């Protein structure tokens, strides 16, 4: 086996493979033949024989001694080129790289299909949580209706801390960085892009077709304020960054998918409402199974190494049966693209917090404007005052997003309306 | 494929296999060749070609046309004899029968090992929830510390209803029977035996050794009263029937396992505390993964059929690669017996509700008696009066169960003590 990368996950994986007592005995059949890194002189936490750690990664992926390449570098390049080259040389691939798979899954799966090699990626979604393999193996008999997930630990930690009153978004982010729960550049997490990568992968699996990442709508958590968390709480909700992939229906027939990431008001009694801190959870709803949920640590060296190593074990087990014929359930044959509905077509409830200069007159005007676009209101509450402006929180019934946005645009143009600081979707 | 049994799960499975549009295409390669039932003349919900449904089950398990036997009869006999005979004839086995596996797993796995056939049993634990396969495949790299589970839907439904104030144990049980959530003879569920079967299977898998069912301690829920649920709630707990398998440690080395089923006070913030109604959940804690939980429907025709059919699909996929060499991860090679600690050696906290004739003097006496046996008390609360008797609820710190029982025996012999209506362990 050749491992590319010896950072957080690479080190965790090598530690796990070297400490085999009391674990699956198949481990003893695996040899860590090469580990590729960028800087040869960095001190390493794991002890490997001389000559195992090298910095010529191209040599590893073409080495005839190597059967399996484990890609733990991260990012798109050089990971993409190395993985493609490894496939050309007939190596089976294990990766934890969601960015690579969500962007270049197409290219990689096609190449793997032609070369007759496995690509396994349990660690790419949900860290240590078994979810890719259960979806492929245990749930593939189902018709999936929705996948609803908390799959970014950083943002879930920040929202949980804010919920518990630990401070504003910025305070909590700084804490999270100091604790190692958020990276120095947290933008991919905060902006929802990391969750978008992951839900794209889950959606392609659950709905059996490729997903164009650029069609996945995503919105981050930086607009979630403490005050919205408090109001949501009073209305019976918690705010979570949800990643959702949903099989829409039209006239009871499957229509395009809705695939999206955004802060969402989740009813307190919903199974995802109590998933806190850095934990992740993936809720799958299908027919005939109903609802199943997978919960666990979404990141961290040990948990992620568990997922990577389980891919290694299972790949070794399959290859022991046959190195020629692949297990058809474990390959990625995504022949079609899944069509995705634009976000304007989404049918959802909305929460909006509106600041107004003239509270008494505004409720009627809101009603009229919303009514004009077919938006009906579930509740309208005058919640308080901010800087002498009356604050109104509305929750709508189900509405087409495009219609809601148009109504809101008209409302925001009214003289009495100062601004709409927060708009969130409601589950 | 030959299916034995066309009851709840059998019918669900046949319906699923016949309705293959939009499901895994491998389904189309499976033929339902025979279905065995007891009464040929019963009306059936599923339409199968003439001659498929027969009542000679012995003929099915020895039929050379059949590669896979799916056992959905339930109970020990004739299921055991049929499965063993099928194995002798080289058939691969899929079963949903926890009673059979927990009692005769040994015999069946040994026979299967000799014959070189698979035995798959995803549906035997947790209904539709993927848990057997994830434990085998995704978590087998971990050293498991504990499996803590709610794996009996009937009792969880009853406890949840009692918790919500829907009535006494007997009222709720009657309702559950009317709703089809409890069987006409609910004793195996209520008494904890069904959960004991399932935790024995999970423990053998998680700790890689056979379990003697007779060594698994189990206690049912019939002693859980509304009043205990109320007191538990005030103390910050909910009462759940937990099935627990735990790797004890002595001097930091693995000691015998503790495997048991009993009503348990679960802290409200614990992930299992919010698993309500007929849902099941299995929480696995291991190294390096940390905590992962699998949640979903623990019974029902559709959910269980999903688990049975996923075994069918995966078995077909493996057999397509090779009918000779089995996937080593999917076989059951349990060469040793796991040693199990007797319940007296358990270290746990206890909750006890004590009725006394003379409240003022009794608290001191309780303290003295408990102290004599090394039982230290976390809290002692005089909760009220029942039939002119003062009621005292104590919660202990961690204590050896044997010591606690001895102390309690001495306490119960005191003149001032009337009785101890409830004793539960605390998680
Ligand atoms: N961290 C987590 O909790 C987590 C969880 C789930 C998935 N993942 C995924 O796992 C992958 C690895 O993440 P990580 O946190 O382990 O990353 P990391 O700590 O940054 O480690 C990256 C490793 O790759 C090597 N590397 C980077 N660029 C290279 C290049 N151009 N040539 C050769 N080697 C190069 C680095 O070498 P040097 O050591 O020489 O610098 C380092 O060993 C990513 O795809 C990530 O998304 C991570
Ligand atoms: N029900 C659930 O939700 C659930 C969930 C998880 C696991 N399971 C397990 O699944 C298995 C089946 O349960 P079920 O609820 O489907 O049972 P069920 O409804 O009672 O069906 C039993 C079937 O087996 C047949 N049968 C029974 N004894 C027989 C005999 N001596 N000879 C021939 N056929 C016989 C019956 O035939 P007739 O139809 O002719 O009477 C019937 O078709 C059990 O092991 C159970 O523990 C059930």
PDB file of C-alpha atoms in Angstrom, chain B residues 151-391:
ATOM      1  CA  UNK B 151     -33.281  -2.771  20.716  1.00  0.00           C
ATOM      2  CA  UNK B 152     -36.801  -3.644  21.660  1.00  0.00           C
ATOM      3  CA  UNK B 153     -39.416  -1.432  20.065  1.00  0.00           C
ATOM      4  CA  UNK B 154     -42.371  -2.754  22.093  1.00  0.00           C
ATOM      5  CA  UNK B 155     -40.867  -1.872  25.459  1.00  0.00           C
ATOM      6  CA  UNK B 156     -39.518   1.443  24.218  1.00  0.00           C
ATOM      7  CA  UNK B 157     -42.990   2.331  22.982  1.00  0.00           C
ATOM      8  CA  UNK B 158     -44.534   1.405  26.345  1.00  0.00           C
ATOM      9  CA  UNK B 159     -41.951   3.345  28.353  1.00  0.00           C
ATOM     10  CA  UNK B 160     -42.298   6.386  26.071  1.00  0.00           C
ATOM     11  CA  UNK B 161     -46.078   6.357  26.431  1.00  0.00           C
ATOM     12  CA  UNK B 162     -45.815   6.032  30.220  1.00  0.00           C
ATOM     13  CA  UNK B 163     -43.295   8.887  30.203  1.00  0.00           C
ATOM     14  CA  UNK B 164     -45.790  11.026  28.285  1.00  0.00           C
ATOM     15  CA  UNK B 165     -48.403  10.289  30.911  1.00  0.00           C
ATOM     16  CA  UNK B 166     -50.572   7.995  28.792  1.00  0.00           C
ATOM     17  CA  UNK B 167     -51.326   5.649  31.656  1.00  0.00           C
ATOM     18  CA  UNK B 168     -50.027   2.762  33.689  1.00  0.00           C
ATOM     19  CA  UNK B 169     -47.983  -0.136  32.363  1.00  0.00           C
ATOM     20  CA  UNK B 170     -51.088  -2.293  31.855  1.00  0.00           C
ATOM     21  CA  UNK B 171     -53.097   0.442  30.088  1.00  0.00           C
ATOM     22  CA  UNK B 172     -50.262   1.239  27.742  1.00  0.00           C
ATOM     23  CA  UNK B 173     -49.559  -2.414  27.003  1.00  0.00           C
ATOM     24  CA  UNK B 174     -53.191  -2.947  25.992  1.00  0.00           C
ATOM     25  CA  UNK B 175     -53.012   0.081  23.695  1.00  0.00           C
ATOM     26  CA  UNK B 176     -49.767  -1.193  22.180  1.00  0.00           C
ATOM     27  CA  UNK B 177     -51.378  -4.550  21.484  1.00  0.00           C
ATOM     28  CA  UNK B 178     -54.340  -2.880  19.796  1.00  0.00           C
ATOM     29  CA  UNK B 179     -51.960  -0.819  17.654  1.00  0.00           C
ATOM     30  CA  UNK B 180     -49.952  -3.884  16.648  1.00  0.00           C
ATOM     31  CA  UNK B 181     -46.815  -2.647  18.474  1.00  0.00           C
ATOM     32  CA  UNK B 182     -46.974  -5.525  20.954  1.00  0.00           C
ATOM     33  CA  UNK B 183     -47.795  -9.150  20.258  1.00  0.00           C
ATOM     34  CA  UNK B 184     -50.697 -11.044  21.811  1.00  0.00           C
ATOM     35  CA  UNK B 185     -48.119 -12.813  23.970  1.00  0.00           C
ATOM     36  CA  UNK B 186     -45.698  -9.964  24.654  1.00  0.00           C
ATOM     37  CA  UNK B 187     -43.676 -11.790  27.315  1.00  0.00           C
ATOM     38  CA  UNK B 188     -40.386 -12.154  25.372  1.00  0.00           C
ATOM     39  CA  UNK B 189     -40.415  -8.385  24.760  1.00  0.00           C
ATOM     40  CA  UNK B 190     -41.630  -7.264  28.183  1.00  0.00           C
ATOM     41  CA  UNK B 191     -39.342  -9.603  30.106  1.00  0.00           C
ATOM     42  CA  UNK B 192     -36.233  -8.443  28.254  1.00  0.00           C
ATOM     43  CA  UNK B 193     -35.528 -11.795  26.600  1.00  0.00           C
ATOM     44  CA  UNK B 194     -35.825 -10.460  23.056  1.00  0.00           C
ATOM     45  CA  UNK B 195     -33.334  -7.701  23.874  1.00  0.00           C
ATOM     46  CA  UNK B 196     -31.070 -10.307  25.514  1.00  0.00           C
ATOM     47  CA  UNK B 197     -31.054 -12.351  22.284  1.00  0.00           C
ATOM     48  CA  UNK B 198     -30.065  -9.255  20.338  1.00  0.00           C
ATOM     49  CA  UNK B 199     -27.374  -7.955  22.675  1.00  0.00           C
ATOM     50  CA  UNK B 200     -25.867 -11.454  22.759  1.00  0.00           C
ATOM     51  CA  UNK B 201     -25.525 -11.271  18.969  1.00  0.00           C
ATOM     52  CA  UNK B 202     -24.074  -7.737  19.052  1.00  0.00           C
ATOM     53  CA  UNK B 203     -21.665  -8.680  21.841  1.00  0.00           C
ATOM     54  CA  UNK B 204     -20.375 -11.715  19.976  1.00  0.00           C
ATOM     55  CA  UNK B 205     -19.733  -9.498  16.983  1.00  0.00           C
ATOM     56  CA  UNK B 206     -18.280  -6.471  18.787  1.00  0.00           C
ATOM     57  CA  UNK B 207     -16.063  -8.574  21.040  1.00  0.00           C
ATOM     58  CA  UNK B 208     -15.286 -11.283  18.576  1.00  0.00           C
ATOM     59  CA  UNK B 209     -16.268 -14.379  20.525  1.00  0.00           C
ATOM     60  CA  UNK B 210     -19.246 -16.561  21.256  1.00  0.00           C
ATOM     61  CA  UNK B 211     -21.677 -15.626  23.994  1.00  0.00           C
ATOM     62  CA  UNK B 212     -23.581 -18.109  26.125  1.00  0.00           C
ATOM     63  CA  UNK B 213     -27.105 -16.718  26.217  1.00  0.00           C
ATOM     64  CA  UNK B 214     -27.700 -18.197  29.664  1.00  0.00           C
ATOM     65  CA  UNK B 215     -24.936 -15.942  31.010  1.00  0.00           C
ATOM     66  CA  UNK B 216     -26.658 -12.785  29.785  1.00  0.00           C
ATOM     67  CA  UNK B 217     -28.501 -11.125  32.658  1.00  0.00           C
ATOM     68  CA  UNK B 218     -31.915  -9.771  31.752  1.00  0.00           C
ATOM     69  CA  UNK B 219     -34.691  -8.010  33.574  1.00  0.00           C
ATOM     70  CA  UNK B 220     -37.905  -6.688  32.027  1.00  0.00           C
ATOM     71  CA  UNK B 221     -39.902  -3.520  32.408  1.00  0.00           C
ATOM     72  CA  UNK B 222     -42.947  -4.715  34.362  1.00  0.00           C
ATOM     73  CA  UNK B 223     -41.616  -3.211  37.588  1.00  0.00           C
ATOM     74  CA  UNK B 224     -41.302   0.266  36.092  1.00  0.00           C
ATOM     75  CA  UNK B 225     -44.096   2.350  37.587  1.00  0.00           C
ATOM     76  CA  UNK B 226     -45.358   5.804  36.669  1.00  0.00           C
ATOM     77  CA  UNK B 227     -44.091   7.127  39.958  1.00  0.00           C
ATOM     78  CA  UNK B 228     -40.536   5.995  39.205  1.00  0.00           C
ATOM     79  CA  UNK B 229     -40.721   7.689  35.832  1.00  0.00           C
ATOM     80  CA  UNK B 230     -41.755  10.926  37.538  1.00  0.00           C
ATOM     81  CA  UNK B 231     -38.980  10.755  40.146  1.00  0.00           C
ATOM     82  CA  UNK B 232     -36.407   9.822  37.516  1.00  0.00           C
ATOM     83  CA  UNK B 233     -37.507  12.822  35.480  1.00  0.00           C
ATOM     84  CA  UNK B 234     -37.056  15.126  38.489  1.00  0.00           C
ATOM     85  CA  UNK B 235     -33.562  13.746  39.010  1.00  0.00           C
ATOM     86  CA  UNK B 236     -32.712  14.414  35.348  1.00  0.00           C
ATOM     87  CA  UNK B 237     -33.236  10.932  33.904  1.00  0.00           C
ATOM     88  CA  UNK B 238     -35.550   8.974  31.644  1.00  0.00           C
ATOM     89  CA  UNK B 239     -36.116   5.252  32.156  1.00  0.00           C
ATOM     90  CA  UNK B 240     -35.200   3.069  29.163  1.00  0.00           C
ATOM     91  CA  UNK B 241     -34.800  -0.662  28.702  1.00  0.00           C
ATOM     92  CA  UNK B 242     -31.114  -0.757  27.798  1.00  0.00           C
ATOM     93  CA  UNK B 243     -29.144  -3.661  26.444  1.00  0.00           C
ATOM     94  CA  UNK B 244     -25.481  -3.209  27.279  1.00  0.00           C
ATOM     95  CA  UNK B 245     -22.329  -5.071  26.333  1.00  0.00           C
ATOM     96  CA  UNK B 246     -19.209  -3.696  27.859  1.00  0.00           C
ATOM     97  CA  UNK B 247     -15.551  -4.568  27.858  1.00  0.00           C
ATOM     98  CA  UNK B 248     -14.583  -4.274  31.505  1.00  0.00           C
ATOM     99  CA  UNK B 249     -11.009  -3.409  32.369  1.00  0.00           C
ATOM    100  CA  UNK B 250      -8.904  -4.638  35.249  1.00  0.00           C
ATOM    101  CA  UNK B 251      -5.529  -2.961  35.794  1.00  0.00           C
ATOM    102  CA  UNK B 252      -6.083  -1.448  32.361  1.00  0.00           C
ATOM    103  CA  UNK B 253      -6.269  -4.896  30.720  1.00  0.00           C
ATOM    104  CA  UNK B 254      -9.384  -6.393  29.142  1.00  0.00           C
ATOM    105  CA  UNK B 255     -11.350  -8.355  31.767  1.00  0.00           C
ATOM    106  CA  UNK B 256     -14.512 -10.417  31.136  1.00  0.00           C
ATOM    107  CA  UNK B 257     -17.441  -8.690  29.443  1.00  0.00           C
ATOM    108  CA  UNK B 258     -20.535  -7.411  31.120  1.00  0.00           C
ATOM    109  CA  UNK B 259     -23.607  -8.231  28.984  1.00  0.00           C
ATOM    110  CA  UNK B 260     -27.040  -7.360  30.334  1.00  0.00           C
ATOM    111  CA  UNK B 261     -30.542  -6.020  29.770  1.00  0.00           C
ATOM    112  CA  UNK B 262     -32.430  -3.999  32.358  1.00  0.00           C
ATOM    113  CA  UNK B 263     -34.507  -0.863  32.845  1.00  0.00           C
ATOM    114  CA  UNK B 264     -32.007   1.931  33.346  1.00  0.00           C
ATOM    115  CA  UNK B 265     -32.083   5.561  34.407  1.00  0.00           C
ATOM    116  CA  UNK B 266     -30.493   7.365  31.449  1.00  0.00           C
ATOM    117  CA  UNK B 267     -29.320  10.990  31.875  1.00  0.00           C
ATOM    118  CA  UNK B 268     -31.529  13.262  29.763  1.00  0.00           C
ATOM    119  CA  UNK B 269     -28.618  14.638  27.753  1.00  0.00           C
ATOM    120  CA  UNK B 270     -27.437  11.131  26.743  1.00  0.00           C
ATOM    121  CA  UNK B 271     -27.958  10.345  23.027  1.00  0.00           C
ATOM    122  CA  UNK B 272     -30.208   7.376  23.886  1.00  0.00           C
ATOM    123  CA  UNK B 273     -32.503   9.431  26.147  1.00  0.00           C
ATOM    124  CA  UNK B 274     -34.322  10.973  23.198  1.00  0.00           C
ATOM    125  CA  UNK B 275     -34.953   7.717  21.295  1.00  0.00           C
ATOM    126  CA  UNK B 276     -38.703   7.394  21.646  1.00  0.00           C
ATOM    127  CA  UNK B 277     -41.598   5.209  20.581  1.00  0.00           C
ATOM    128  CA  UNK B 278     -40.952   2.122  18.505  1.00  0.00           C
ATOM    129  CA  UNK B 279     -37.565   3.438  17.331  1.00  0.00           C
ATOM    130  CA  UNK B 280     -34.377   1.584  18.149  1.00  0.00           C
ATOM    131  CA  UNK B 281     -30.837   2.904  18.459  1.00  0.00           C
ATOM    132  CA  UNK B 282     -27.464   1.298  18.915  1.00  0.00           C
ATOM    133  CA  UNK B 283     -24.635   3.389  20.350  1.00  0.00           C
ATOM    134  CA  UNK B 284     -21.154   1.982  19.832  1.00  0.00           C
ATOM    135  CA  UNK B 285     -18.128   3.360  21.582  1.00  0.00           C
ATOM    136  CA  UNK B 286     -14.721   2.332  20.363  1.00  0.00           C
ATOM    137  CA  UNK B 287     -11.149   3.326  19.873  1.00  0.00           C
ATOM    138  CA  UNK B 288     -10.233   5.287  17.846  1.00  0.00           C
ATOM    139  CA  UNK B 289     -13.687   6.136  16.543  1.00  0.00           C
ATOM    140  CA  UNK B 290     -15.308   7.494  19.692  1.00  0.00           C
ATOM    141  CA  UNK B 291     -19.117   7.337  19.782  1.00  0.00           C
ATOM    142  CA  UNK B 292     -21.240   6.417  16.789  1.00  0.00           C
ATOM    143  CA  UNK B 293     -24.961   5.770  16.884  1.00  0.00           C
ATOM    144  CA  UNK B 294     -27.313   4.013  14.470  1.00  0.00           C
ATOM    145  CA  UNK B 295     -30.957   4.990  14.764  1.00  0.00           C
ATOM    146  CA  UNK B 296     -34.089   3.825  12.966  1.00  0.00           C
ATOM    147  CA  UNK B 297     -37.152   1.598  12.907  1.00  0.00           C
ATOM    148  CA  UNK B 298     -36.493  -1.572  14.907  1.00  0.00           C
ATOM    149  CA  UNK B 299     -39.362  -3.562  13.437  1.00  0.00           C
ATOM    150  CA  UNK B 300     -42.151  -3.515  10.874  1.00  0.00           C
ATOM    151  CA  UNK B 301     -42.630  -5.313   7.590  1.00  0.00           C
ATOM    152  CA  UNK B 302     -41.038  -2.673   5.320  1.00  0.00           C
ATOM    153  CA  UNK B 303     -38.032  -1.787   7.446  1.00  0.00           C
ATOM    154  CA  UNK B 304     -37.207  -5.402   8.224  1.00  0.00           C
ATOM    155  CA  UNK B 305     -37.676  -6.352   4.573  1.00  0.00           C
ATOM    156  CA  UNK B 306     -35.149  -3.623   3.702  1.00  0.00           C
ATOM    157  CA  UNK B 307     -32.569  -5.303   5.944  1.00  0.00           C
ATOM    158  CA  UNK B 308     -33.329  -8.806   4.628  1.00  0.00           C
ATOM    159  CA  UNK B 309     -33.180  -7.617   1.026  1.00  0.00           C
ATOM    160  CA  UNK B 310     -29.920  -5.749   1.536  1.00  0.00           C
ATOM    161  CA  UNK B 311     -28.438  -9.031   2.757  1.00  0.00           C
ATOM    162  CA  UNK B 312     -29.793 -10.689  -0.386  1.00  0.00           C
ATOM    163  CA  UNK B 313     -28.261  -8.021  -2.648  1.00  0.00           C
ATOM    164  CA  UNK B 314     -24.893  -8.098  -0.949  1.00  0.00           C
ATOM    165  CA  UNK B 315     -24.791 -11.848  -0.949  1.00  0.00           C
ATOM    166  CA  UNK B 316     -25.589 -11.923  -4.655  1.00  0.00           C
ATOM    167  CA  UNK B 317     -22.856  -9.354  -5.282  1.00  0.00           C
ATOM    168  CA  UNK B 318     -20.268 -11.386  -3.385  1.00  0.00           C
ATOM    169  CA  UNK B 319     -21.342 -14.615  -5.074  1.00  0.00           C
ATOM    170  CA  UNK B 320     -20.984 -12.988  -8.486  1.00  0.00           C
ATOM    171  CA  UNK B 321     -17.306 -12.430  -7.709  1.00  0.00           C
ATOM    172  CA  UNK B 322     -16.799 -15.937  -6.461  1.00  0.00           C
ATOM    173  CA  UNK B 323     -19.030 -18.753  -5.322  1.00  0.00           C
ATOM    174  CA  UNK B 324     -16.018 -20.545  -3.823  1.00  0.00           C
ATOM    175  CA  UNK B 325     -14.031 -18.007  -1.839  1.00  0.00           C
ATOM    176  CA  UNK B 326     -16.013 -16.174   0.820  1.00  0.00           C
ATOM    177  CA  UNK B 327     -15.342 -12.606   1.856  1.00  0.00           C
ATOM    178  CA  UNK B 328     -13.442 -13.079   5.137  1.00  0.00           C
ATOM    179  CA  UNK B 329     -15.016  -9.992   6.712  1.00  0.00           C
ATOM    180  CA  UNK B 330     -18.529 -11.343   6.180  1.00  0.00           C
ATOM    181  CA  UNK B 331     -18.044 -14.785   7.697  1.00  0.00           C
ATOM    182  CA  UNK B 332     -18.439 -15.590  11.393  1.00  0.00           C
ATOM    183  CA  UNK B 333     -15.248 -17.076  12.736  1.00  0.00           C
ATOM    184  CA  UNK B 334     -15.835 -16.985  16.460  1.00  0.00           C
ATOM    185  CA  UNK B 335     -13.204 -19.338  17.766  1.00  0.00           C
ATOM    186  CA  UNK B 336     -13.364 -18.470  21.445  1.00  0.00           C
ATOM    187  CA  UNK B 337     -16.085 -17.950  24.000  1.00  0.00           C
ATOM    188  CA  UNK B 338     -16.257 -14.510  25.574  1.00  0.00           C
ATOM    189  CA  UNK B 339     -16.141 -14.709  29.339  1.00  0.00           C
ATOM    190  CA  UNK B 340     -18.949 -12.850  31.059  1.00  0.00           C
ATOM    191  CA  UNK B 341     -18.883 -11.275  34.499  1.00  0.00           C
ATOM    192  CA  UNK B 342     -21.741 -12.308  36.795  1.00  0.00           C
ATOM    193  CA  UNK B 343     -24.159  -9.479  37.503  1.00  0.00           C
ATOM    194  CA  UNK B 344     -23.063  -9.275  41.190  1.00  0.00           C
ATOM    195  CA  UNK B 345     -19.688  -8.041  40.007  1.00  0.00           C
ATOM    196  CA  UNK B 346     -21.176  -5.182  38.008  1.00  0.00           C
ATOM    197  CA  UNK B 347     -20.035  -1.728  39.074  1.00  0.00           C
ATOM    198  CA  UNK B 348     -22.922   0.689  38.635  1.00  0.00           C
ATOM    199  CA  UNK B 349     -24.978   3.380  40.261  1.00  0.00           C
ATOM    200  CA  UNK B 350     -28.392   2.427  41.659  1.00  0.00           C
ATOM    201  CA  UNK B 351     -31.737   4.128  42.120  1.00  0.00           C
ATOM    202  CA  UNK B 352     -33.936   2.655  44.856  1.00  0.00           C
ATOM    203  CA  UNK B 353     -37.364   3.667  46.085  1.00  0.00           C
ATOM    204  CA  UNK B 354     -37.924   2.643  49.674  1.00  0.00           C
ATOM    205  CA  UNK B 355     -41.121   2.758  51.737  1.00  0.00           C
ATOM    206  CA  UNK B 356     -40.666   3.281  55.455  1.00  0.00           C
ATOM    207  CA  UNK B 357     -42.847   3.496  58.533  1.00  0.00           C
ATOM    208  CA  UNK B 358     -40.705   6.018  60.347  1.00  0.00           C
ATOM    209  CA  UNK B 359     -39.087   8.589  58.137  1.00  0.00           C
ATOM    210  CA  UNK B 360     -37.181  10.680  60.730  1.00  0.00           C
ATOM    211  CA  UNK B 361     -35.097   7.792  62.030  1.00  0.00           C
ATOM    212  CA  UNK B 362     -34.636   5.935  58.790  1.00  0.00           C
ATOM    213  CA  UNK B 363     -32.241   8.170  56.919  1.00  0.00           C
ATOM    214  CA  UNK B 364     -29.543   7.639  59.519  1.00  0.00           C
ATOM    215  CA  UNK B 365     -30.121   3.891  59.503  1.00  0.00           C
ATOM    216  CA  UNK B 366     -29.941   3.751  55.700  1.00  0.00           C
ATOM    217  CA  UNK B 367     -26.645   5.613  55.791  1.00  0.00           C
ATOM    218  CA  UNK B 368     -25.209   3.241  58.399  1.00  0.00           C
ATOM    219  CA  UNK B 369     -26.338   0.094  56.614  1.00  0.00           C
ATOM    220  CA  UNK B 370     -25.186   1.235  53.179  1.00  0.00           C
ATOM    221  CA  UNK B 371     -21.911   2.473  54.670  1.00  0.00           C
ATOM    222  CA  UNK B 372     -21.205  -0.928  56.189  1.00  0.00           C
ATOM    223  CA  UNK B 373     -21.149  -2.435  52.691  1.00  0.00           C
ATOM    224  CA  UNK B 374     -19.188   0.376  51.092  1.00  0.00           C
ATOM    225  CA  UNK B 375     -22.218   1.910  49.338  1.00  0.00           C
ATOM    226  CA  UNK B 376     -21.961   5.697  49.257  1.00  0.00           C
ATOM    227  CA  UNK B 377     -25.007   7.780  48.478  1.00  0.00           C
ATOM    228  CA  UNK B 378     -25.191  10.501  45.879  1.00  0.00           C
ATOM    229  CA  UNK B 379     -28.632  11.675  47.004  1.00  0.00           C
ATOM    230  CA  UNK B 380     -31.390  10.775  49.463  1.00  0.00           C
ATOM    231  CA  UNK B 381     -34.750  12.449  48.918  1.00  0.00           C
ATOM    232  CA  UNK B 382     -37.939  12.073  50.897  1.00  0.00           C
ATOM    233  CA  UNK B 383     -40.311  12.236  47.978  1.00  0.00           C
ATOM    234  CA  UNK B 384     -43.759  11.868  49.536  1.00  0.00           C
ATOM    235  CA  UNK B 385     -46.149   9.474  51.158  1.00  0.00           C
ATOM    236  CA  UNK B 386     -47.774   6.316  49.766  1.00  0.00           C
ATOM    237  CA  UNK B 387     -50.495   4.708  51.905  1.00  0.00           C
ATOM    238  CA  UNK B 388     -49.238   6.481  55.028  1.00  0.00           C
ATOM    239  CA  UNK B 389     -45.715   5.231  54.383  1.00  0.00           C
ATOM    240  CA  UNK B 390     -42.932   7.732  53.843  1.00  0.00           C
ATOM    241  CA  UNK B 391     -41.255   7.251  50.493  1.00  0.00           C
TER     242      UNK B 391
END
